[in-house]
PDB file of C-alpha atoms in Angstrom:
ATOM      1  CA  MET A   1       4.496  29.613 -17.953  1.00 36.00           C
ATOM      2  CA  PRO A   2       3.023  28.667 -21.357  1.00 40.00           C
ATOM      3  CA  LYS A   3       2.499  25.018 -22.214  1.00 46.00           C
ATOM      4  CA  PRO A   4       5.107  23.827 -24.742  1.00 46.00           C
ATOM      5  CA  LYS A   5       3.642  22.562 -27.979  1.00 46.00           C
ATOM      6  CA  SER A   6       5.603  19.318 -27.681  1.00 76.00           C
ATOM      7  CA  PHE A   7       3.567  18.169 -24.660  1.00 88.00           C
ATOM      8  CA  ARG A   8      -0.137  17.400 -24.705  1.00 92.00           C
ATOM      9  CA  TYR A   9      -2.037  15.428 -22.106  1.00 96.00           C
ATOM     10  CA  THR A  10      -5.383  13.644 -22.450  1.00 97.00           C
ATOM     11  CA  VAL A  11      -8.214  13.600 -19.910  1.00 98.00           C
ATOM     12  CA  LEU A  12      -9.310   9.967 -19.540  1.00 98.00           C
ATOM     13  CA  PHE A  13     -11.943  10.611 -16.851  1.00 98.00           C
ATOM     14  CA  GLU A  14     -13.366  13.605 -15.028  1.00 98.00           C
ATOM     15  CA  ASP A  15     -16.125  14.296 -12.532  1.00 97.00           C
ATOM     16  CA  ALA A  16     -16.639  16.899  -9.800  1.00 97.00           C
ATOM     17  CA  HIS A  17     -14.153  15.181  -7.492  1.00 98.00           C
ATOM     18  CA  LEU A  18     -11.234  13.762  -9.464  1.00 98.00           C
ATOM     19  CA  MET A  19      -9.577  13.332 -12.858  1.00 98.00           C
ATOM     20  CA  ALA A  20      -7.479  10.692 -14.594  1.00 98.00           C
ATOM     21  CA  ILE A  21      -4.859  12.114 -16.964  1.00 98.00           C
ATOM     22  CA  ASP A  22      -2.830  10.365 -19.656  1.00 98.00           C
ATOM     23  CA  LYS A  23       0.701  11.802 -19.302  1.00 98.00           C
ATOM     24  CA  PRO A  24       3.120  11.837 -22.245  1.00 96.00           C
ATOM     25  CA  ALA A  25       6.659  10.545 -21.755  1.00 96.00           C
ATOM     26  CA  GLY A  26       9.284  13.197 -21.014  1.00 94.00           C
ATOM     27  CA  LEU A  27       6.985  15.360 -18.905  1.00 95.00           C
ATOM     28  CA  LEU A  28       7.554  15.637 -15.150  1.00 95.00           C
ATOM     29  CA  THR A  29       4.509  14.768 -13.053  1.00 96.00           C
ATOM     30  CA  VAL A  30       5.235  17.421 -10.411  1.00 95.00           C
ATOM     31  CA  PRO A  31       7.652  20.366 -10.233  1.00 91.00           C
ATOM     32  CA  ILE A  32      11.208  19.928  -8.993  1.00 86.00           C
ATOM     33  CA  PRO A  33      12.319  22.593  -6.487  1.00 83.00           C
ATOM     34  CA  ASP A  34      14.452  25.359  -8.022  1.00 78.00           C
ATOM     35  CA  MET A  35      13.983  23.930 -11.535  1.00 76.00           C
ATOM     36  CA  PRO A  36      11.819  25.742 -14.105  1.00 76.00           C
ATOM     37  CA  SER A  37      10.963  22.565 -16.074  1.00 82.00           C
ATOM     38  CA  VAL A  38       7.392  22.312 -17.305  1.00 90.00           C
ATOM     39  CA  ASN A  39       5.362  19.651 -15.529  1.00 95.00           C
ATOM     40  CA  LEU A  40       1.975  17.958 -15.699  1.00 97.00           C
ATOM     41  CA  GLN A  41       0.746  19.482 -12.439  1.00 96.00           C
ATOM     42  CA  LEU A  42       1.326  23.008 -13.741  1.00 95.00           C
ATOM     43  CA  MET A  43      -0.304  22.252 -17.093  1.00 96.00           C
ATOM     44  CA  VAL A  44      -3.420  20.760 -15.503  1.00 97.00           C
ATOM     45  CA  GLN A  45      -3.678  23.599 -12.977  1.00 96.00           C
ATOM     46  CA  GLN A  46      -3.459  26.141 -15.796  1.00 95.00           C
ATOM     47  CA  ASP A  47      -6.477  24.481 -17.383  1.00 96.00           C
ATOM     48  CA  PHE A  48      -8.552  23.497 -14.324  1.00 96.00           C
ATOM     49  CA  GLY A  49      -7.374  25.676 -11.438  1.00 95.00           C
ATOM     50  CA  LYS A  50      -4.873  25.341  -8.622  1.00 94.00           C
ATOM     51  CA  ARG A  51      -7.209  23.265  -6.486  1.00 96.00           C
ATOM     52  CA  VAL A  52      -6.507  20.308  -8.787  1.00 98.00           C
ATOM     53  CA  ARG A  53      -3.533  18.253  -7.537  1.00 97.00           C
ATOM     54  CA  PRO A  54      -1.901  14.922  -8.405  1.00 98.00           C
ATOM     55  CA  VAL A  55      -2.294  12.240  -5.742  1.00 98.00           C
ATOM     56  CA  HIS A  56       0.657  10.135  -6.951  1.00 97.00           C
ATOM     57  CA  ARG A  57       3.327  10.336  -9.634  1.00 95.00           C
ATOM     58  CA  ILE A  58       5.019   8.316 -12.353  1.00 96.00           C
ATOM     59  CA  ASP A  59       8.534   8.691 -13.736  1.00 94.00           C
ATOM     60  CA  ARG A  60       9.266  11.547 -16.112  1.00 94.00           C
ATOM     61  CA  TYR A  61      10.026   9.221 -19.025  1.00 95.00           C
ATOM     62  CA  THR A  62       7.184   6.824 -18.305  1.00 97.00           C
ATOM     63  CA  SER A  63       3.916   7.454 -20.130  1.00 98.00           C
ATOM     64  CA  GLY A  64       0.437   6.751 -18.829  1.00 98.00           C
ATOM     65  CA  ILE A  65      -2.109   7.355 -16.081  1.00 98.00           C
ATOM     66  CA  VAL A  66      -1.884   9.916 -13.281  1.00 98.00           C
ATOM     67  CA  VAL A  67      -4.856  10.618 -10.985  1.00 98.00           C
ATOM     68  CA  PHE A  68      -5.649  14.167  -9.826  1.00 98.00           C
ATOM     69  CA  SER A  69      -7.978  15.287  -7.022  1.00 98.00           C
ATOM     70  CA  LYS A  70     -10.233  18.336  -7.194  1.00 98.00           C
ATOM     71  CA  THR A  71     -10.859  18.944  -3.486  1.00 97.00           C
ATOM     72  CA  GLY A  72      -8.792  18.726  -0.328  1.00 96.00           C
ATOM     73  CA  ARG A  73     -10.933  15.954   1.173  1.00 97.00           C
ATOM     74  CA  VAL A  74     -10.730  13.813  -1.949  1.00 98.00           C
ATOM     75  CA  HIS A  75      -6.991  14.441  -2.183  1.00 98.00           C
ATOM     76  CA  HIS A  76      -6.484  13.241   1.386  1.00 98.00           C
ATOM     77  CA  GLN A  77      -8.548  10.094   0.851  1.00 98.00           C
ATOM     78  CA  LEU A  78      -6.899   9.166  -2.454  1.00 98.00           C
ATOM     79  CA  VAL A  79      -3.400   9.720  -1.067  1.00 97.00           C
ATOM     80  CA  LYS A  80      -4.355   7.433   1.812  1.00 97.00           C
ATOM     81  CA  GLN A  81      -5.373   4.731  -0.686  1.00 98.00           C
ATOM     82  CA  PHE A  82      -1.980   4.909  -2.384  1.00 97.00           C
ATOM     83  CA  ARG A  83      -0.118   4.861   0.924  1.00 95.00           C
ATOM     84  CA  ASN A  84      -2.073   1.757   1.891  1.00 95.00           C
ATOM     85  CA  ARG A  85      -1.256   0.169  -1.501  1.00 95.00           C
ATOM     86  CA  GLU A  86      -4.933  -0.229  -2.314  1.00 97.00           C
ATOM     87  CA  PRO A  87      -5.044   0.927  -5.977  1.00 97.00           C
ATOM     88  CA  ARG A  88      -4.307  -1.704  -8.626  1.00 97.00           C
ATOM     89  CA  ARG A  89      -1.479  -0.336 -10.773  1.00 98.00           C
ATOM     90  CA  VAL A  90      -0.718  -2.185 -14.007  1.00 98.00           C
ATOM     91  CA  TYR A  91       2.101  -1.341 -16.401  1.00 98.00           C
ATOM     92  CA  GLN A  92       3.301  -2.647 -19.739  1.00 98.00           C
ATOM     93  CA  ALA A  93       7.038  -2.985 -20.243  1.00 98.00           C
ATOM     94  CA  LEU A  94       9.207  -4.131 -23.139  1.00 98.00           C
ATOM     95  CA  VAL A  95      12.294  -5.893 -21.799  1.00 98.00           C
ATOM     96  CA  ARG A  96      15.314  -7.599 -23.294  1.00 96.00           C
ATOM     97  CA  GLY A  97      15.707 -11.346 -23.410  1.00 94.00           C
ATOM     98  CA  ARG A  98      13.550 -14.443 -23.121  1.00 94.00           C
ATOM     99  CA  VAL A  99      11.657 -14.221 -19.849  1.00 96.00           C
ATOM    100  CA  MET A 100      11.474 -17.448 -17.864  1.00 94.00           C
ATOM    101  CA  PRO A 101       9.287 -18.367 -16.144  1.00 95.00           C
ATOM    102  CA  GLU A 102       6.575 -16.569 -18.082  1.00 96.00           C
ATOM    103  CA  SER A 103       4.922 -15.336 -14.902  1.00 97.00           C
ATOM    104  CA  GLY A 104       6.038 -14.795 -11.356  1.00 97.00           C
ATOM    105  CA  THR A 105       6.654 -12.490  -8.420  1.00 98.00           C
ATOM    106  CA  LEU A 106       9.817 -10.493  -7.805  1.00 97.00           C
ATOM    107  CA  VAL A 107      10.784  -9.423  -4.292  1.00 97.00           C
ATOM    108  CA  HIS A 108      13.848  -7.283  -3.551  1.00 96.00           C
ATOM    109  CA  HIS A 109      14.923  -4.694  -1.018  1.00 96.00           C
ATOM    110  CA  LEU A 110      15.747  -1.238  -2.388  1.00 94.00           C
ATOM    111  CA  LYS A 111      17.753   1.621  -0.957  1.00 92.00           C
ATOM    112  CA  LEU A 112      17.516   5.161  -2.320  1.00 87.00           C
ATOM    113  CA  ILE A 113      20.927   6.779  -2.754  1.00 87.00           C
ATOM    114  CA  LYS A 114      21.783  10.395  -3.500  1.00 78.00           C
ATOM    115  CA  THR A 115      24.263   9.591  -6.261  1.00 72.00           C
ATOM    116  CA  GLY A 116      22.147   9.842  -9.368  1.00 65.00           C
ATOM    117  CA  PHE A 117      19.048   9.856  -7.134  1.00 72.00           C
ATOM    118  CA  ARG A 118      18.395   6.181  -7.769  1.00 81.00           C
ATOM    119  CA  ASN A 119      17.405   2.983  -6.011  1.00 90.00           C
ATOM    120  CA  ILE A 120      19.855   0.125  -5.592  1.00 86.00           C
ATOM    121  CA  ILE A 121      19.335  -3.483  -4.505  1.00 89.00           C
ATOM    122  CA  VAL A 122      20.428  -4.250  -0.947  1.00 92.00           C
ATOM    123  CA  GLY A 123      20.198  -7.274   1.312  1.00 93.00           C
ATOM    124  CA  GLU A 124      17.055  -8.138   3.216  1.00 92.00           C
ATOM    125  CA  ASP A 125      18.852  -7.426   6.494  1.00 91.00           C
ATOM    126  CA  ASN A 126      19.925  -3.907   5.455  1.00 94.00           C
ATOM    127  CA  PRO A 127      18.125  -1.467   7.803  1.00 91.00           C
ATOM    128  CA  GLU A 128      18.048   1.171   5.048  1.00 90.00           C
ATOM    129  CA  GLY A 129      16.336  -1.138   2.584  1.00 92.00           C
ATOM    130  CA  THR A 130      12.619  -1.125   1.766  1.00 93.00           C
ATOM    131  CA  ARG A 131      10.794  -4.205   0.530  1.00 95.00           C
ATOM    132  CA  ALA A 132       9.734  -4.053  -3.115  1.00 95.00           C
ATOM    133  CA  GLU A 133       7.344  -6.515  -4.733  1.00 97.00           C
ATOM    134  CA  LEU A 134       5.793  -6.837  -8.174  1.00 97.00           C
ATOM    135  CA  LYS A 135       4.025  -9.476 -10.248  1.00 98.00           C
ATOM    136  CA  TYR A 136       4.709  -9.996 -13.939  1.00 98.00           C
ATOM    137  CA  GLN A 137       3.202 -11.931 -16.838  1.00 98.00           C
ATOM    138  CA  VAL A 138       4.537 -12.309 -20.375  1.00 98.00           C
ATOM    139  CA  ILE A 139       2.054 -10.889 -22.870  1.00 98.00           C
ATOM    140  CA  GLU A 140       4.164 -11.710 -25.934  1.00 97.00           C
ATOM    141  CA  GLN A 141       7.620 -13.236 -26.264  1.00 97.00           C
ATOM    142  CA  TYR A 142       9.752 -12.184 -29.215  1.00 96.00           C
ATOM    143  CA  ALA A 143      13.151 -13.406 -30.396  1.00 95.00           C
ATOM    144  CA  LYS A 144      15.122 -10.804 -28.448  1.00 94.00           C
ATOM    145  CA  ALA A 145      12.561  -9.104 -26.235  1.00 97.00           C
ATOM    146  CA  ALA A 146       9.337  -9.665 -24.302  1.00 97.00           C
ATOM    147  CA  LEU A 147       6.272  -7.539 -23.677  1.00 98.00           C
ATOM    148  CA  LEU A 148       5.276  -7.822 -20.019  1.00 98.00           C
ATOM    149  CA  ARG A 149       2.258  -7.004 -17.923  1.00 98.00           C
ATOM    150  CA  VAL A 150       3.573  -5.778 -14.571  1.00 98.00           C
ATOM    151  CA  GLU A 151       1.423  -5.198 -11.505  1.00 98.00           C
ATOM    152  CA  LEU A 152       2.891  -3.290  -8.583  1.00 97.00           C
ATOM    153  CA  VAL A 153       2.348  -4.656  -5.097  1.00 96.00           C
ATOM    154  CA  THR A 154       4.476  -1.920  -3.556  1.00 95.00           C
ATOM    155  CA  GLY A 155       5.206   1.432  -5.200  1.00 91.00           C
ATOM    156  CA  LEU A 156       8.808   2.562  -4.769  1.00 92.00           C
ATOM    157  CA  LYS A 157      10.757   4.991  -6.952  1.00 89.00           C
ATOM    158  CA  ASN A 158      11.806   3.333 -10.228  1.00 92.00           C
ATOM    159  CA  GLN A 159      10.793  -0.016  -8.745  1.00 95.00           C
ATOM    160  CA  ILE A 160       9.868  -1.798 -11.984  1.00 97.00           C
ATOM    161  CA  ARG A 161      13.023  -0.624 -13.708  1.00 95.00           C
ATOM    162  CA  VAL A 162      15.302  -1.679 -10.845  1.00 95.00           C
ATOM    163  CA  GLN A 163      13.719  -5.063 -10.188  1.00 96.00           C
ATOM    164  CA  LEU A 164      13.476  -6.189 -13.806  1.00 96.00           C
ATOM    165  CA  SER A 165      17.071  -5.120 -14.434  1.00 94.00           C
ATOM    166  CA  GLU A 166      18.197  -7.102 -11.382  1.00 94.00           C
ATOM    167  CA  ALA A 167      16.260 -10.133 -12.654  1.00 95.00           C
ATOM    168  CA  GLY A 168      18.172  -9.972 -15.948  1.00 94.00           C
ATOM    169  CA  TYR A 169      15.435  -8.391 -18.043  1.00 96.00           C
ATOM    170  CA  PRO A 170      16.306  -4.683 -18.383  1.00 96.00           C
ATOM    171  CA  LEU A 171      13.759  -2.331 -19.867  1.00 97.00           C
ATOM    172  CA  ILE A 172      14.657  -1.432 -23.415  1.00 97.00           C
ATOM    173  CA  GLY A 173      15.867   2.171 -23.547  1.00 96.00           C
ATOM    174  CA  ASP A 174      16.468   2.485 -19.783  1.00 95.00           C
ATOM    175  CA  ARG A 175      19.856   4.180 -19.837  1.00 91.00           C
ATOM    176  CA  HIS A 176      19.704   5.038 -16.129  1.00 89.00           C
ATOM    177  CA  TYR A 177      19.613   1.493 -14.786  1.00 91.00           C
ATOM    178  CA  SER A 178      20.977  -0.460 -17.762  1.00 89.00           C
ATOM    179  CA  PRO A 179      24.150   1.157 -19.206  1.00 84.00           C
ATOM    180  CA  GLY A 180      24.038  -0.971 -22.364  1.00 85.00           C
ATOM    181  CA  GLU A 181      20.842   0.779 -23.415  1.00 91.00           C
ATOM    182  CA  GLU A 182      22.739   3.876 -24.579  1.00 88.00           C
ATOM    183  CA  ASP A 183      23.008   2.131 -27.944  1.00 88.00           C
ATOM    184  CA  GLU A 184      19.248   1.663 -28.337  1.00 92.00           C
ATOM    185  CA  LYS A 185      18.242   3.648 -31.430  1.00 91.00           C
ATOM    186  CA  TRP A 186      14.541   2.898 -31.601  1.00 94.00           C
ATOM    187  CA  ILE A 187      13.411   4.761 -28.484  1.00 95.00           C
ATOM    188  CA  ASN A 188      14.932   7.530 -26.349  1.00 93.00           C
ATOM    189  CA  ARG A 189      13.347   6.538 -23.014  1.00 96.00           C
ATOM    190  CA  GLN A 190      12.554   3.448 -20.963  1.00 96.00           C
ATOM    191  CA  ALA A 191       9.884   1.278 -22.572  1.00 98.00           C
ATOM    192  CA  LEU A 192       7.406   1.560 -19.714  1.00 98.00           C
ATOM    193  CA  HIS A 193       3.750   2.593 -19.771  1.00 98.00           C
ATOM    194  CA  ALA A 194       1.258   3.009 -16.892  1.00 98.00           C
ATOM    195  CA  ALA A 195      -1.574   1.231 -18.671  1.00 98.00           C
ATOM    196  CA  GLU A 196      -4.276   0.609 -16.070  1.00 98.00           C
ATOM    197  CA  LEU A 197      -5.160   1.956 -12.638  1.00 98.00           C
ATOM    198  CA  SER A 198      -8.080   1.213 -10.319  1.00 98.00           C
ATOM    199  CA  VAL A 199      -9.136   3.267  -7.287  1.00 98.00           C
ATOM    200  CA  ILE A 200     -12.183   3.472  -5.050  1.00 98.00           C
ATOM    201  CA  HIS A 201     -14.063   6.723  -5.590  1.00 98.00           C
ATOM    202  CA  PRO A 202     -13.781   8.621  -2.275  1.00 97.00           C
ATOM    203  CA  VAL A 203     -17.331   9.984  -2.499  1.00 97.00           C
ATOM    204  CA  ASN A 204     -19.573   7.239  -3.916  1.00 96.00           C
ATOM    205  CA  GLN A 205     -17.279   4.300  -2.989  1.00 96.00           C
ATOM    206  CA  LYS A 206     -17.521   2.798  -6.480  1.00 97.00           C
ATOM    207  CA  LYS A 207     -14.525   1.165  -8.103  1.00 98.00           C
ATOM    208  CA  LEU A 208     -13.082   3.199 -10.964  1.00 98.00           C
ATOM    209  CA  THR A 209     -10.754   1.627 -13.523  1.00 98.00           C
ATOM    210  CA  PHE A 210      -8.830   3.840 -15.933  1.00 98.00           C
ATOM    211  CA  LYS A 211      -7.046   2.517 -19.019  1.00 98.00           C
ATOM    212  CA  SER A 212      -4.484   4.187 -21.270  1.00 98.00           C
ATOM    213  CA  PRO A 213      -3.536   2.928 -24.735  1.00 97.00           C
ATOM    214  CA  LEU A 214       0.135   2.343 -25.460  1.00 96.00           C
ATOM    215  CA  ALA A 215       2.006   5.464 -26.510  1.00 94.00           C
ATOM    216  CA  PRO A 216       2.872   5.690 -30.247  1.00 95.00           C
ATOM    217  CA  ASP A 217       6.635   5.381 -29.696  1.00 96.00           C
ATOM    218  CA  LEU A 218       6.118   2.162 -27.736  1.00 97.00           C
ATOM    219  CA  LYS A 219       3.870   0.725 -30.436  1.00 97.00           C
ATOM    220  CA  LYS A 220       6.598   1.341 -33.010  1.00 96.00           C
ATOM    221  CA  LEU A 221       9.235  -0.141 -30.736  1.00 97.00           C
ATOM    222  CA  ILE A 222       7.174  -3.277 -30.148  1.00 97.00           C
ATOM    223  CA  GLN A 223       6.595  -3.741 -33.861  1.00 96.00           C
ATOM    224  CA  HIS A 224      10.341  -3.419 -34.474  1.00 96.00           C
ATOM    225  CA  TYR A 225      11.237  -6.139 -31.976  1.00 96.00           C
ATOM    226  CA  LYS A 226       8.284  -8.275 -33.020  1.00 94.00           C
ATOM    227  CA  SER A 227       9.644  -8.369 -36.568  1.00 93.00           C
ATOM    228  CA  MET A 228      13.150  -9.410 -35.537  1.00 87.00           C
ATOM    229  CA  LYS A 229      14.187 -13.021 -36.062  1.00 74.00           C
TER     230      LYS A 229
END
């Protein structure tokens, strides 16, 4: 399958054992069964061989860092790090409203449902719920929006989007979890970017930190809301 011209990824780091890729928004990280959609895994394997595999994923319409392994042993060890919640995963998000307090921790319990394949908030005593935790810090507060630094403690599907929406600060452009965002004209996806990720190199045991600059559409969106009075 040829790579579509509309999608281009950037290699942020590469050695003999692993790679860090900057994924554009709108591109699936991994293939979906029985769907022919182009995806980052396929694109990277076309360029570097089928031995290269992603060790985690980010949402289709989230931009930013995805780590790939180059060998089976490294893949196993990196996946284990993510399962043990060892990597530091930092996102930037543009949300609606004035965020108070300016920093804090959000803890909810999420349940994945088949309808719309989405997570919903459930009570702590719900046996089907899974604990979700994140930490946030306001980077800049604007009149009608705020730019946040969000660090994941856990790593559930759509966790940042669900928890911030529940807290009253929906991600701008997130039509899936915030119905009012259908009217957002300045971006056609959720304003979320995987900006920084740290892992321990499985071979030399050194800490690696990857950073991704904000995607162009998010920069424009931030400037728009920054200029509003």
